[in-house]
Coordinates of C-alpha atoms in Angstrom, one line a residue:
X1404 CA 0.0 0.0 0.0
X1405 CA 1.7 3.7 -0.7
X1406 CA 2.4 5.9 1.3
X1407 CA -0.5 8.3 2.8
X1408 CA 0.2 11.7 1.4
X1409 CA 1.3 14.3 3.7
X1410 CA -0.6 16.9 1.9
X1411 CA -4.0 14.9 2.9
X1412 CA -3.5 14.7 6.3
X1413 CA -2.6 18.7 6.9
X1414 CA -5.6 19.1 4.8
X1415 CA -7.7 17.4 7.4
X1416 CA -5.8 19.0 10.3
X1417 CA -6.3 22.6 8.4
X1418 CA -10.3 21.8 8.7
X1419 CA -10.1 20.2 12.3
X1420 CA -8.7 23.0 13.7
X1421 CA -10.2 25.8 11.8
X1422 CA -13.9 24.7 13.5
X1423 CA -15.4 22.7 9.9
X1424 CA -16.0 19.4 11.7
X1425 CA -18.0 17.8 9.1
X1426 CA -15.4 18.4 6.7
X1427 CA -12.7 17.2 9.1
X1428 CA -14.1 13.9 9.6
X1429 CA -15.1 13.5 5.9
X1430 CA -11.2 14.4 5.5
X1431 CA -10.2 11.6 7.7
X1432 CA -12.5 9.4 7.0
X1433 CA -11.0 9.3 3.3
X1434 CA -7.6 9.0 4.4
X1435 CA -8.5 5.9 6.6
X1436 CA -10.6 4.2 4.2
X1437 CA -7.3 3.9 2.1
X1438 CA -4.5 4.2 5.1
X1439 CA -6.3 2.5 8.1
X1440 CA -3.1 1.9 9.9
X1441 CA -2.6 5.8 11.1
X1442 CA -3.3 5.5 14.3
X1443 CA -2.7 9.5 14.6
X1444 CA -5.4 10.1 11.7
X1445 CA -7.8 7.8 14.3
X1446 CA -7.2 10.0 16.9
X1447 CA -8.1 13.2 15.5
X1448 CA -11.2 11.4 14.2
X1449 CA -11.7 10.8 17.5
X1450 CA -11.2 14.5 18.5
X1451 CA -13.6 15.7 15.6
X1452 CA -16.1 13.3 16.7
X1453 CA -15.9 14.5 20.1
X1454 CA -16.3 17.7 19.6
X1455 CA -19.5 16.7 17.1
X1456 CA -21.2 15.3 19.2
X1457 CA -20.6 12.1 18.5
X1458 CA -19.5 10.3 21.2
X1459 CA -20.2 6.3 20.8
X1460 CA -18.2 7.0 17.1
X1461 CA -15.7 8.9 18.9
X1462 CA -15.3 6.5 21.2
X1463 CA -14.9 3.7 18.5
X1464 CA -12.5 6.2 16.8
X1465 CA -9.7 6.5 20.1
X1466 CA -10.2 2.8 20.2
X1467 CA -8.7 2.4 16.7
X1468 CA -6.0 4.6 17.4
X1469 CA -5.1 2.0 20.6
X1470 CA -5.5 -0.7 18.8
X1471 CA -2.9 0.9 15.7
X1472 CA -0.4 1.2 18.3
X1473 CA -0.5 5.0 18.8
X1474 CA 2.5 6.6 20.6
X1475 CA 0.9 7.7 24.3
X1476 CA -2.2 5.3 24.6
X1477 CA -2.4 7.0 28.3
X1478 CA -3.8 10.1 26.7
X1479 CA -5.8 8.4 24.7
X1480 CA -7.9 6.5 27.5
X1481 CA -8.0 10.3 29.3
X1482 CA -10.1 11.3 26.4
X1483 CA -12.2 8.5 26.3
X1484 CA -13.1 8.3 30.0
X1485 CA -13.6 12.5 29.6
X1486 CA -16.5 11.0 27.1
X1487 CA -17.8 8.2 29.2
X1488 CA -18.1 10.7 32.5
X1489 CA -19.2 14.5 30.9
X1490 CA -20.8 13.3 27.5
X1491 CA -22.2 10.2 29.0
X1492 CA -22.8 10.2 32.4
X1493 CA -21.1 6.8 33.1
X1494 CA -18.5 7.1 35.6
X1495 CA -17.7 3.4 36.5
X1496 CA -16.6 3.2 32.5
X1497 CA -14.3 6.6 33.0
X1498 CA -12.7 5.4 36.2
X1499 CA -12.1 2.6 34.1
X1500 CA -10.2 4.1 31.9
X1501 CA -8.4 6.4 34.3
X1502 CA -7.0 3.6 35.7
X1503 CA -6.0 2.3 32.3
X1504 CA -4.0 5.1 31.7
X1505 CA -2.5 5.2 35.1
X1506 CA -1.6 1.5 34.8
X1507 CA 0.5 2.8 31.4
X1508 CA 2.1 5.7 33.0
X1509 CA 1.8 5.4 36.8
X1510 CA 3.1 9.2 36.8
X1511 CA 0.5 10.6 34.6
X1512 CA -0.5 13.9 36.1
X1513 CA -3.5 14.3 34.1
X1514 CA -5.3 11.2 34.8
X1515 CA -3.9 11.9 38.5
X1516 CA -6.1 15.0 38.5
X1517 CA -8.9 13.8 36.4
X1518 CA -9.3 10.4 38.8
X1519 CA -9.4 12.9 41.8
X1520 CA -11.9 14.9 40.4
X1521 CA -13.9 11.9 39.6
X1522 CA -13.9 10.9 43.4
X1523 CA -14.8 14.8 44.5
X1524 CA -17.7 14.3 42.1
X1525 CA -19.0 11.4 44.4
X1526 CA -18.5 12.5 47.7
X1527 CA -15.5 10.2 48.2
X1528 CA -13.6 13.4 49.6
X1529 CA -10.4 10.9 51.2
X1530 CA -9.9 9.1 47.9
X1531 CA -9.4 12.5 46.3
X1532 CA -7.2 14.3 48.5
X1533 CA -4.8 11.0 48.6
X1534 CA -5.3 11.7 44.3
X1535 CA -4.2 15.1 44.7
X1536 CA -1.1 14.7 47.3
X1537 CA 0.4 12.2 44.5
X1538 CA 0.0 14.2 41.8
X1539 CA 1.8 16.8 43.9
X1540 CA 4.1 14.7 45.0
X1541 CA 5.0 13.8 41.2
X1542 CA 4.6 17.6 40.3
X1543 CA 5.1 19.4 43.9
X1544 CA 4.2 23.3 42.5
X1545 CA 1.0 21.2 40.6
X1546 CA -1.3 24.6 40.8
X1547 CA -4.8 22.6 40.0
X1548 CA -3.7 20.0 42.4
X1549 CA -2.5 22.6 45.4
X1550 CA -6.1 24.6 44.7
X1551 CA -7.9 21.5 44.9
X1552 CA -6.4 20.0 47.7
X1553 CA -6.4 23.1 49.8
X1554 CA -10.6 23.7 48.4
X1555 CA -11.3 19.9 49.9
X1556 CA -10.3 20.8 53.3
X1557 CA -12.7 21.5 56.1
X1558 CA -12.5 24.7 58.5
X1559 CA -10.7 22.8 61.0
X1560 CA -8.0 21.5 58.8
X1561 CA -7.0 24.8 57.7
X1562 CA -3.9 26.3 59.0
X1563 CA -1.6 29.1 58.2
X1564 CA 1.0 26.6 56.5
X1565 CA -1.6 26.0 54.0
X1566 CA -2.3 29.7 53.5
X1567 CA 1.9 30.3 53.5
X1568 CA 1.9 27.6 51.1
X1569 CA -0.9 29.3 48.4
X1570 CA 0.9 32.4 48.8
X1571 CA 4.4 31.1 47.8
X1572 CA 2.6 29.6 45.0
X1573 CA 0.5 32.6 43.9
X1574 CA 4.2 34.2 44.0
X1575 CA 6.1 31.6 41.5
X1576 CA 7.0 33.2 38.1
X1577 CA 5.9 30.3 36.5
X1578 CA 1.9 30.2 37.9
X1579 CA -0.2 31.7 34.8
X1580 CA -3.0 33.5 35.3
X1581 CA -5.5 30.9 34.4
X1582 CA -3.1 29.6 37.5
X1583 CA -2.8 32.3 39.8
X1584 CA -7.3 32.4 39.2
X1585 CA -7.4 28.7 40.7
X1586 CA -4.9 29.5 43.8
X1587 CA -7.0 32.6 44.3
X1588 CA -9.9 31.4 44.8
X1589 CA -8.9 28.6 47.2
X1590 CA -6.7 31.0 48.9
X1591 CA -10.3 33.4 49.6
X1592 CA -12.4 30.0 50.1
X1593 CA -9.9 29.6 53.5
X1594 CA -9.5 32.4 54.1
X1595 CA -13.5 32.9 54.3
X1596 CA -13.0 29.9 56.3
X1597 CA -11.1 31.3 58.9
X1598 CA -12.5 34.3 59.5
X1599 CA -10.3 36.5 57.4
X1600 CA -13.2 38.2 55.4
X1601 CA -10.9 41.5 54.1
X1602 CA -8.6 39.2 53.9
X1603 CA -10.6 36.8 51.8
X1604 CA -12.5 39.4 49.6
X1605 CA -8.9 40.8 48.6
X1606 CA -8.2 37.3 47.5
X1607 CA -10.9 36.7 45.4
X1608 CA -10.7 40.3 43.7
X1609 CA -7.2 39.1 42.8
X1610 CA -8.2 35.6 41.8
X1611 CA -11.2 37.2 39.3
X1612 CA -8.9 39.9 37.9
X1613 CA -6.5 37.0 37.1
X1614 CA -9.7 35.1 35.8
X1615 CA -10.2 37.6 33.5
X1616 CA -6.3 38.2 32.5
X1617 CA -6.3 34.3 32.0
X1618 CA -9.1 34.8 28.3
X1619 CA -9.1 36.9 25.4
X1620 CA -11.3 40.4 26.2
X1621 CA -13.8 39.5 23.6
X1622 CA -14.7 36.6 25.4
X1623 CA -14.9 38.2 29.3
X1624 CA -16.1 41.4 28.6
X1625 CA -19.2 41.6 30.1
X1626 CA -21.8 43.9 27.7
X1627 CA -24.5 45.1 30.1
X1628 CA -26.3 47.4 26.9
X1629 CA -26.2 43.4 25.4
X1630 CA -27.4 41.8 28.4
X1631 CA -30.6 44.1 28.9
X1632 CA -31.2 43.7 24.9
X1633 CA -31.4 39.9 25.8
X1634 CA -33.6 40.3 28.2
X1635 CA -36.0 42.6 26.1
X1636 CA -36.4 40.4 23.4
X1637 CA -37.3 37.0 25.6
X1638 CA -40.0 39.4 26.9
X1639 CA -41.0 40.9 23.6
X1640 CA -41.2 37.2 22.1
X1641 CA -44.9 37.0 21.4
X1642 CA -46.4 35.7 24.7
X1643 CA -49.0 33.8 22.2
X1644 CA -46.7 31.8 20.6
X1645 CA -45.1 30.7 23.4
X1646 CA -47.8 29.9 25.3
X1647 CA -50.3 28.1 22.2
X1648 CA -47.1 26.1 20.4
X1649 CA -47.0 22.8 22.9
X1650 CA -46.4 19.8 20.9
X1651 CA -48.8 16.7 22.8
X1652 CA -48.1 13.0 22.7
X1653 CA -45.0 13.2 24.9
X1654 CA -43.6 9.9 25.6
X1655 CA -40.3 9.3 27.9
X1656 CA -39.3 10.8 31.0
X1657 CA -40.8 13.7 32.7
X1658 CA -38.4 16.8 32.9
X1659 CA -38.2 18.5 36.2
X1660 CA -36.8 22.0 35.3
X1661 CA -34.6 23.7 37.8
X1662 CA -33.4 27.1 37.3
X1663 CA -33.1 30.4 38.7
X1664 CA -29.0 32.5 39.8
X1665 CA -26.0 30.6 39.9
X1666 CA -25.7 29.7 43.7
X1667 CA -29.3 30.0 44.3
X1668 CA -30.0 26.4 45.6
X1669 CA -30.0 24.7 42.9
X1670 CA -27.9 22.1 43.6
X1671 CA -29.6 21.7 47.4
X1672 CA -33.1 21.5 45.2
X1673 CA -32.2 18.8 42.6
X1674 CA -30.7 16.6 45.3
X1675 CA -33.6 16.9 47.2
X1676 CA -36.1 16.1 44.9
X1677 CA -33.9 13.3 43.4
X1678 CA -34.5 12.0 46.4
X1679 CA -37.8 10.6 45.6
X1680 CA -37.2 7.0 43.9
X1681 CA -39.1 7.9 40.7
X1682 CA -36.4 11.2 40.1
X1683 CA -33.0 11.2 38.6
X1684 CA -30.7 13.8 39.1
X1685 CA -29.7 14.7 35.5
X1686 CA -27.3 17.2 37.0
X1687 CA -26.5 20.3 34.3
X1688 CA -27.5 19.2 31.0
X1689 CA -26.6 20.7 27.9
X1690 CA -29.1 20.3 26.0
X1691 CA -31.2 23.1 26.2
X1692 CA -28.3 25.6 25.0
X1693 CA -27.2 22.8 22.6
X1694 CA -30.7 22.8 21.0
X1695 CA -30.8 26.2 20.6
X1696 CA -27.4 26.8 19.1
X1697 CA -28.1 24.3 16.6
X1698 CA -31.9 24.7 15.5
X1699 CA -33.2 27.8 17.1
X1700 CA -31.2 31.0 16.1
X1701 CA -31.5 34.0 15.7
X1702 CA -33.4 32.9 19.6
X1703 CA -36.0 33.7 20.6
X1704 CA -37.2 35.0 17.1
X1705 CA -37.1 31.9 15.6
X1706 CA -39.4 30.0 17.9
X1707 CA -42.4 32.4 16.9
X1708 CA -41.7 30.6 13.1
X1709 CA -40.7 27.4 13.7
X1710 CA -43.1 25.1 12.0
X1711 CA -45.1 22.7 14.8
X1712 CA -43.5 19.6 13.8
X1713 CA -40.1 20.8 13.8
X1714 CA -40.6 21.9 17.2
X1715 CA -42.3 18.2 17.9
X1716 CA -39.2 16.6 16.4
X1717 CA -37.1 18.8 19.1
X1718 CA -39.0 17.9 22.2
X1719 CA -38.9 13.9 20.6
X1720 CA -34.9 14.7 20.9
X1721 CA -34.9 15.8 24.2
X1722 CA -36.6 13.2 25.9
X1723 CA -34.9 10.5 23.8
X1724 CA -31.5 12.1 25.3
X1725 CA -32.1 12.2 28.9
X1726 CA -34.5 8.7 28.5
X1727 CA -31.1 7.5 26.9
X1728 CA -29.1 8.5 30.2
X1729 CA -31.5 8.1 32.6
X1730 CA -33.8 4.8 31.3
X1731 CA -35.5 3.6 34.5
X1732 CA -36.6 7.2 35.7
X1733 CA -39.9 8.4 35.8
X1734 CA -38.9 12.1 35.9
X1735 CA -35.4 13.5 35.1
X1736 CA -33.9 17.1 36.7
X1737 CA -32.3 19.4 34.5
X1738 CA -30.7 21.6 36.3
X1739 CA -28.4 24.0 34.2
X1740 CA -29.7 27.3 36.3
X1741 CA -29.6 29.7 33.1
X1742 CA -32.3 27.7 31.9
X1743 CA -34.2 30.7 33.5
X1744 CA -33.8 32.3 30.3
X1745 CA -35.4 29.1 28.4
X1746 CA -38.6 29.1 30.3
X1747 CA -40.5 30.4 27.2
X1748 CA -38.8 27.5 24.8
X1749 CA -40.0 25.2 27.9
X1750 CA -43.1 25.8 28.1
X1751 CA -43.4 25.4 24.2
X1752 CA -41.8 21.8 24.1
X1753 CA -42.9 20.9 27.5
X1754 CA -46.4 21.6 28.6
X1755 CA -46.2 18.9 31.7
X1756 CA -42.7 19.9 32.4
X1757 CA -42.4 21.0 36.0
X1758 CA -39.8 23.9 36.6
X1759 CA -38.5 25.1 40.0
X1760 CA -37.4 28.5 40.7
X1761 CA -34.6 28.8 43.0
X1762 CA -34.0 32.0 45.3
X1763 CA -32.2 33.2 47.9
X1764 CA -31.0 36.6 49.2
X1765 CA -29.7 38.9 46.9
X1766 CA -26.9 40.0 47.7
X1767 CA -25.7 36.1 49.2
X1768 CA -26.0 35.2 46.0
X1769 CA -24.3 37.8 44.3
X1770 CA -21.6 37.4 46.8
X1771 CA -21.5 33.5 46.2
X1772 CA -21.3 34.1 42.5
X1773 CA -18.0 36.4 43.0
X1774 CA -16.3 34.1 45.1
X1775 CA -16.9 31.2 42.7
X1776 CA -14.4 30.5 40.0
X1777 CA -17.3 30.0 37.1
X1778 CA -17.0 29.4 33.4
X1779 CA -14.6 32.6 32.0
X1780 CA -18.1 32.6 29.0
X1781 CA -20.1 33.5 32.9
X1782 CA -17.8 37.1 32.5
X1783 CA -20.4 39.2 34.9
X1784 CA -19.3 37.0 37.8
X1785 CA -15.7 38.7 37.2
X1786 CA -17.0 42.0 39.0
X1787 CA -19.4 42.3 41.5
X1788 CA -21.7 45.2 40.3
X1789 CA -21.7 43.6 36.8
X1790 CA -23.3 40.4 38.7
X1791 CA -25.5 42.8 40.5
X1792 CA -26.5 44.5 36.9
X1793 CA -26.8 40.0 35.8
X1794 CA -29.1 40.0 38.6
X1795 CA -31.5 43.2 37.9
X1796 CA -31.9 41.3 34.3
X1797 CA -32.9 37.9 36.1
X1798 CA -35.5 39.6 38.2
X1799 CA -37.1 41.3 35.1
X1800 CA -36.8 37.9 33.3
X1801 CA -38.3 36.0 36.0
X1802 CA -41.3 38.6 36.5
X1803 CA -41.9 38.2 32.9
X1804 CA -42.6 34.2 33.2
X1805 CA -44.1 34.4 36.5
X1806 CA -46.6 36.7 34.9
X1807 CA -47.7 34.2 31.9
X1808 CA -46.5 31.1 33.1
X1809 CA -46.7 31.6 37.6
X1810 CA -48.8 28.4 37.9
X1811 CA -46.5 26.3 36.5
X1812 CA -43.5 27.7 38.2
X1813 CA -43.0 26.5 41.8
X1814 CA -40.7 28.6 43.9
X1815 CA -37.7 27.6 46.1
X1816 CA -36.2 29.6 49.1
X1817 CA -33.2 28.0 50.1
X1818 CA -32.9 30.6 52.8
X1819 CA -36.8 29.4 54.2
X1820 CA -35.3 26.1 53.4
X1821 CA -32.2 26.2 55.7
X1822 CA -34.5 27.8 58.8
X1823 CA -37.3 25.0 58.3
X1824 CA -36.3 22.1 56.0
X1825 CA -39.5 19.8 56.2
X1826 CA -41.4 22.1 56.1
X1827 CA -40.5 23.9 52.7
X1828 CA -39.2 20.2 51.4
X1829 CA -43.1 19.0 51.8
X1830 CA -44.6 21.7 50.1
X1831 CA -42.3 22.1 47.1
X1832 CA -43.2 18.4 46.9
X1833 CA -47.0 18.9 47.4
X1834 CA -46.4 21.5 44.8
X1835 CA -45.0 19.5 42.4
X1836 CA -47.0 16.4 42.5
X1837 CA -44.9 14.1 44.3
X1838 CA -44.8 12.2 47.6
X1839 CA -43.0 13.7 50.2
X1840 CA -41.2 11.9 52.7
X1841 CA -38.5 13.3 55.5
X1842 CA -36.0 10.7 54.8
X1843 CA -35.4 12.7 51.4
X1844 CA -33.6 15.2 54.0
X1845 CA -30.7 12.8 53.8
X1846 CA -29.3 13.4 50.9
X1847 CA -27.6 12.3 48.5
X1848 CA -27.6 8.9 48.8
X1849 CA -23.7 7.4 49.0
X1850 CA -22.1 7.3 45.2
X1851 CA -24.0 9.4 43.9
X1852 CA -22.5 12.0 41.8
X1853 CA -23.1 15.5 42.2
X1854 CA -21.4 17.9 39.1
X1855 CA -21.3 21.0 40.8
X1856 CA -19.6 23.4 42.0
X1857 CA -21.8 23.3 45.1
X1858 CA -20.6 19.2 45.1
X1859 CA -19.4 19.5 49.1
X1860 CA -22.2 21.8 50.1
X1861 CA -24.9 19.4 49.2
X1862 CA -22.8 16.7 51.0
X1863 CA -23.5 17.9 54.2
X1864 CA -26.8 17.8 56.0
X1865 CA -27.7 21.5 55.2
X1866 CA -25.6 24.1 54.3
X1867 CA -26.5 26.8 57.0
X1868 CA -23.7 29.1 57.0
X1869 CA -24.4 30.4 53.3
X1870 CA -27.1 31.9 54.3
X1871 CA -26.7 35.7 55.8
X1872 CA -22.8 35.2 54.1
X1873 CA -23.3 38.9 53.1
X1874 CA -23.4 40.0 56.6
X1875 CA -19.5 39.1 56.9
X1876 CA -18.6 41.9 53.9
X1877 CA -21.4 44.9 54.7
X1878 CA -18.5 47.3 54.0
X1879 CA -17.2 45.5 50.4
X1880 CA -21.2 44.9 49.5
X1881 CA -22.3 48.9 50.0
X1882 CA -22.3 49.9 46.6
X1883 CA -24.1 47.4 45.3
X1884 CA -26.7 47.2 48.3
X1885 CA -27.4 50.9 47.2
X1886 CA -27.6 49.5 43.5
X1887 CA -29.8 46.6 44.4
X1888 CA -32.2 48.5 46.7
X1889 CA -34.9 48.5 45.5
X1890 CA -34.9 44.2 45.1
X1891 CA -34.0 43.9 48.5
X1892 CA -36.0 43.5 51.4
X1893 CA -36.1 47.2 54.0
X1894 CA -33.7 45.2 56.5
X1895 CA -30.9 44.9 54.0
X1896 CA -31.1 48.5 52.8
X1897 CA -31.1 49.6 56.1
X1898 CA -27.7 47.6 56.8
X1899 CA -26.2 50.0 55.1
X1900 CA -27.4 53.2 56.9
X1901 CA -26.2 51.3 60.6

């Protein structure tokens, strides 16, 4: 057989890494159905197919590649249990090949950090720590794997070598600022911990202006003029259409909507209502946004258009998905909270979906957003009056909905819920049709896991001292208590006149 031309393969590699993913893989594909024993070409097949979508093929694709005898097979099973855990939701099948790697390279930092992660996400707190310290031990200024460590210990473990120890590496030339972000925020998270709040809000305004240093501008700039146009054009969509497009004949699961501000209680709410035995936490889908970004735009415009069975066909896809992951459930939770600005679309594909609101205090949660190291796309949480401005256009979103679609919207105070637990866990139950029982309070059941950055909050038996966090940085919150006075209930405002 001759030799594969080198002009094909940079071809291919020109379209994979220019975005054109269809191309790509039609590229590759040719080159393999002549030159099948390229295990490079498999690989990047692989990543294409990844990043299509198309995870089973991609899957199939990496396996080929280990099977052709590619150089590094450890990386190879890294990407594959990456599929199996965020793609697929099947975390036996990822630690599977975590170990896999680790069995080929025993000093693999990645899978090191990925296996640890792995463990955080089901509660198994000593497995990951033990995970971390190696990888550190292999790698000792590891900055993921010092931020990690230090973010899995509790209040009493904390000490001042620990804090000496995220300073010093804060201070190393070589810590990026994608780096110096992850120390900074666990250096504020103990900080918090130990009383130290000036001390812990000038670490996290350090660890989000390093957030932001750590992207291009164009992708952290926060646009409020954008963000208020957003939200005046979910609430121009025509009410009408929205309301009188539901597709009927749903078969599959039932989705259990829960949305509402980042660090809201969204986490606390899905893992409480997983609870019931009918209920499966589906954790943050994708979907929604997927859906949109691939059949829906210009959003919301083109819902008012979109012919009924195309929209039929949508809803079919959705429930097929999460019946796919979740095939013994009689209801599944999706709980990506930005869905808030979905609720329209959900209504339209969904008429027996059931969607929770989750709220807490205002300025809590704008505080809790701040302090959390969120997805760089999230760019309001980088400064807190731009998440105070994110918030104004979440209360004028969430009026909207509550005023055309309030009886199929249940509310959830996780501040109510942290004073009086049964009580509010009965009657969002009662609320949503479902039998309530206090053993739910114990949650989440051992192994389950719990993708969130809320993942050791929900592990304990309530989460009390979030709420009234704010009253710990009155000074730092002023300005935007003035900005967010009219939201907020007299006794915050008048915090600030004490």
């Amino acid at each position: 057989m001759s030799a594969v031309p080198a002009t094909l393969v940079r071809e291919a590699n020109a379209l994979r890494e220019a975005g054109r993913l269809a191309e790509a893989e039609a590229a590759y594909l040719r080159i393999l159905g002549r030159w099948p024993s390229l295990p490079d070409c498999w690989f990047n097949l692989g990543v294409v197919q990844r990043r299509s979508g198309r995870f089973e093929a991609a899957l199939a694709s990496y396996q080929e590649a280990l099977m052709r005898g590619i150089s590094g097979p450890e990386e190879v099973h890294l990407n594959r249990a990456v599929i199996y855990c965020d793609c697929l939701r099947q975390s036996e099948a990822a630690e599977r090949e975590l170990r896999e790697a680790l069995r080929l390279n025993a000093s693999y930092v990645p899978a090191l950090l990925n296996l640890a992660n792995l463990h955080e996400d089901r509660g198994q707190r000593d497995e990951a720590r033990t995970l971390y310290e190696r990888a550190l031990t292999l790698e000792p200024w590891c900055f993921l794997a010092l931020a990690r460590l230090a973010s899995l210990q509790s209040a009493d473990a904390l000490d001042e070598r620990l804090i000496a120890r995220l300073r010093e590496a804060l201070a190393r030339p070589e810590a990026s600022a994608a780096d110096r972000a992850n120390l900074g925020f666990a250096l504020g998270r103990a900080l918090d911990a130990m009383g130290d709040y000036r001390g812990a809000f000038a670490a996290y305004q350090a660890a989000n202006r390093d957030s932001r240093a750590s992207a291009l501008p164009a992708v952290v700039r926060y646009d409020r003029a954008a963000q208020e146009r957003v939200t005046e054009q979910l609430i121009a969509a025509p009410a009408r259409t929205l309301a009188g497009r539901a597709p009927t004949g749903a078969s599959g699961p039932r989705p259990i909507f829960v949305c509402g501000m980042f660090r809201s209680g969204s986490t606390l709410a899905e893992q409480l209502i997983a609870g019931h035995p009918g209920v499966a936490a589906g954790g943050e889908l994708e979907l929604l946004p997927e859906m949109i970004a691939r059949e829906l735009l210009p959003f919301p415009e083109s819902l008012a258009a979109a012919p009924e069975a195309k929209l039929r066909q949508l809803a079919g896809q959705y429930r097929e998905r999460i019946a796919a992951l979740f095939p013994h459930a009689a209801c599944v939770t999706d709980k990506r909270p930005d869905n808030f600005f979905c609720i329209g679309l959900i209504r339209t594909l969904f008429p027996d979906a059931l969607i929770v609101h989750t709220t807490r205090d205002a300025l809590d949660t704008c505080l809790s957003v701040y302090f959390l190291h969120l997805d760089r796309r999230m760019s309001y949480a980088l400064d807190l009056m731009d998440t105070g401005h994110f918030y104004r256009q979440y209360r004028r979103l969430m009026a909207h909905w509550m005023e055309l679609y309030g009886a199929a919207i249940v509310d959830f105070d996780y501040d109510r819920f942290v004073r009086a637990p049964e009580a509010t866990g009965s009657a969002l139950f009662e609320a949503l049709g479902l039998e309530w029982d206090p053993r739910f309070l114990e949650f989440p059941p051992s192994g389950r896991a719990v993708r969130t950055a809320s993942v050791w909050q929900v592990r304990e038996p309530l989460y009390r001292h979030s709420s009234g966090r704010a009253r710990h940085y009155e000074k730092e919150l002023a300005p935007l208590r003035e900005y967010l006075a009219d939201l907020l209930p007299p006794a915050a405002v008048a915090a600030e006149h004490r």
